Structures are given as C-alpha cells and as structure tokens.
C-alpha cells in the first residue's frame, strides 16, 4: 500500500501544480510532502492512515482514494469497493498490503 499511496500522491502533486502548491492546499509543509514522495533515504516516510485521511478531506476526495490504485482499472464490484474503503482505515498495515495486492491481482491486464 505505501507504493499505491506514493503513486497517487505523485498524481496529486501534478494535478495541483507541484509540491509547494499541494502542501499549501493541505496545510502542510512542502518538506513533509517531499518525504512522502521519496523512495529511499533518511528522510523517506510512508503516508499513514491519518495523513491519508487528512489529504483526502483537504482535497474533498472520497475516503480511501489515496489507497486505491488509480492507474489500474479495477472491476466494479461491492467487495472491491469495500476492500478499497478498508485500505484507508486498516489499523494493520500488513492486512492493508495483502488487500492491495489482491486488488492488483484482480485488475485485468491492459
């Protein structure tokens, strides 16, 4: 799930005109956004559930948006929708990672 959230954050950065603009929009420091975007290094951080929910609320995105792979076309099904919703609220990141992997496995090839 950390990769999905990072990929989606990259998408939001592009949509909102860069790291500084997005940081201003969600009322956070640009350096914090940069740490979430980093893939390695001492400053690298994962986007936790609270921060994911904060970003979604700040940008008026549906709950779970940041945890859902948007570059993939997921099949429309109530179980898939419930799994996407759970990704954002899971207290156990290992469970959320398993669900994210299952969602990716359900995605038809392009």
Coordinates of C-alpha atoms in Angstrom, one line a residue:
X1 CA 0.0 0.0 0.0
X2 CA 2.8 2.5 0.6
X3 CA 3.6 2.4 -3.2
X4 CA 0.0 3.0 -4.1
X5 CA -0.3 6.0 -1.8
X6 CA 3.0 7.4 -3.1
X7 CA 1.9 6.9 -6.7
X8 CA -1.4 8.7 -6.0
X9 CA 0.5 11.5 -4.2
X10 CA 2.6 12.0 -7.3
X11 CA -0.6 12.3 -9.3
X12 CA -2.0 14.9 -6.9
X13 CA 1.3 16.9 -7.0
X14 CA 1.0 17.0 -10.8
X15 CA -2.7 18.0 -10.7
X16 CA -2.2 20.8 -8.1
X17 CA 0.9 22.4 -9.7
X18 CA 3.7 21.0 -7.7
X19 CA 4.8 20.0 -4.2
X20 CA 4.6 23.5 -2.7
X21 CA 1.1 24.2 -4.1
X22 CA -0.2 20.8 -2.9
X23 CA 1.4 21.3 0.5
X24 CA -0.3 24.7 0.8
X25 CA -3.6 23.2 -0.2
X26 CA -3.5 20.6 2.5
X27 CA -2.0 22.9 5.1
X28 CA 1.3 21.0 5.5
X29 CA 5.0 21.9 4.9
X30 CA 6.4 21.1 1.4
X31 CA 9.3 19.2 3.0
X32 CA 6.7 16.8 4.5
X33 CA 5.2 16.1 1.1
X34 CA 8.7 15.6 -0.3
X35 CA 9.5 13.0 2.4
X36 CA 6.4 11.1 1.4
X37 CA 7.4 11.2 -2.3
X38 CA 11.0 9.9 -1.6
X39 CA 11.5 6.2 -2.2
X40 CA 14.8 5.9 -0.2
X41 CA 17.0 7.8 2.2
X42 CA 16.9 9.0 5.7
X43 CA 14.1 11.5 5.1
X44 CA 11.8 8.9 3.4
X45 CA 8.4 8.4 5.1
X46 CA 5.3 6.4 4.4
X47 CA 1.9 8.0 4.3
X48 CA 0.0 6.7 7.4
X49 CA -3.8 6.3 7.7
X50 CA -4.3 9.6 9.5
X51 CA -2.3 11.6 6.9
X52 CA -4.1 9.8 4.0
X53 CA -7.4 10.7 5.5
X54 CA -6.3 14.3 6.1
X55 CA -5.2 14.7 2.4
X56 CA -8.5 13.2 1.2
X57 CA -10.5 15.6 3.4
X58 CA -8.4 18.6 2.5
X59 CA -8.9 17.9 -1.2
X60 CA -12.5 16.7 -1.0
X61 CA -11.6 13.3 -2.2
X62 CA -13.6 10.2 -1.3
X63 CA -12.4 8.2 1.7
X64 CA -9.9 5.6 0.6
X65 CA -9.0 7.5 -2.6
X66 CA -5.3 7.7 -1.7
X67 CA -5.1 4.0 -1.0
X68 CA -6.8 2.9 -4.2
X69 CA -4.7 2.2 -7.3
X70 CA -6.0 4.7 -9.9
X71 CA -3.6 3.8 -12.7
X72 CA -5.3 0.4 -12.8
X73 CA -8.9 -0.2 -13.9
X74 CA -10.4 -2.2 -11.0
X75 CA -13.6 -4.2 -11.7
X76 CA -16.7 -2.7 -10.2
X77 CA -18.0 -5.0 -7.5
X78 CA -19.2 -4.4 -4.0
X79 CA -16.4 -6.4 -2.5
X80 CA -13.8 -4.5 -4.4
X81 CA -15.3 -1.2 -3.2
X82 CA -15.4 -2.5 0.4
X83 CA -11.7 -3.5 0.1
X84 CA -10.7 -0.1 -1.2
X85 CA -12.6 1.6 1.7
X86 CA -10.9 -0.8 4.2
X87 CA -7.4 0.1 2.8
X88 CA -7.8 3.6 4.2
X89 CA -9.0 2.6 7.7
X90 CA -7.0 -0.6 8.4
X91 CA -5.1 -0.5 11.7
X92 CA -2.8 -3.2 10.5
X93 CA -0.6 -2.2 7.5
X94 CA 0.1 -5.9 6.7
X95 CA -3.5 -6.6 6.2
X96 CA -3.9 -3.5 4.1
X97 CA -0.9 -4.6 2.0
X98 CA -2.5 -8.0 1.4
X99 CA -5.7 -6.4 0.3
X100 CA -3.9 -4.0 -2.0
X101 CA -2.1 -7.0 -3.6
X102 CA -5.4 -8.8 -4.1
X103 CA -6.9 -5.7 -5.8
X104 CA -4.0 -5.5 -8.1
X105 CA -4.3 -9.2 -8.9
X106 CA -8.0 -8.7 -9.8
X107 CA -7.1 -6.0 -12.2
X108 CA -7.4 -7.1 -15.8
X109 CA -4.2 -6.6 -17.9
X110 CA -4.2 -3.7 -20.3

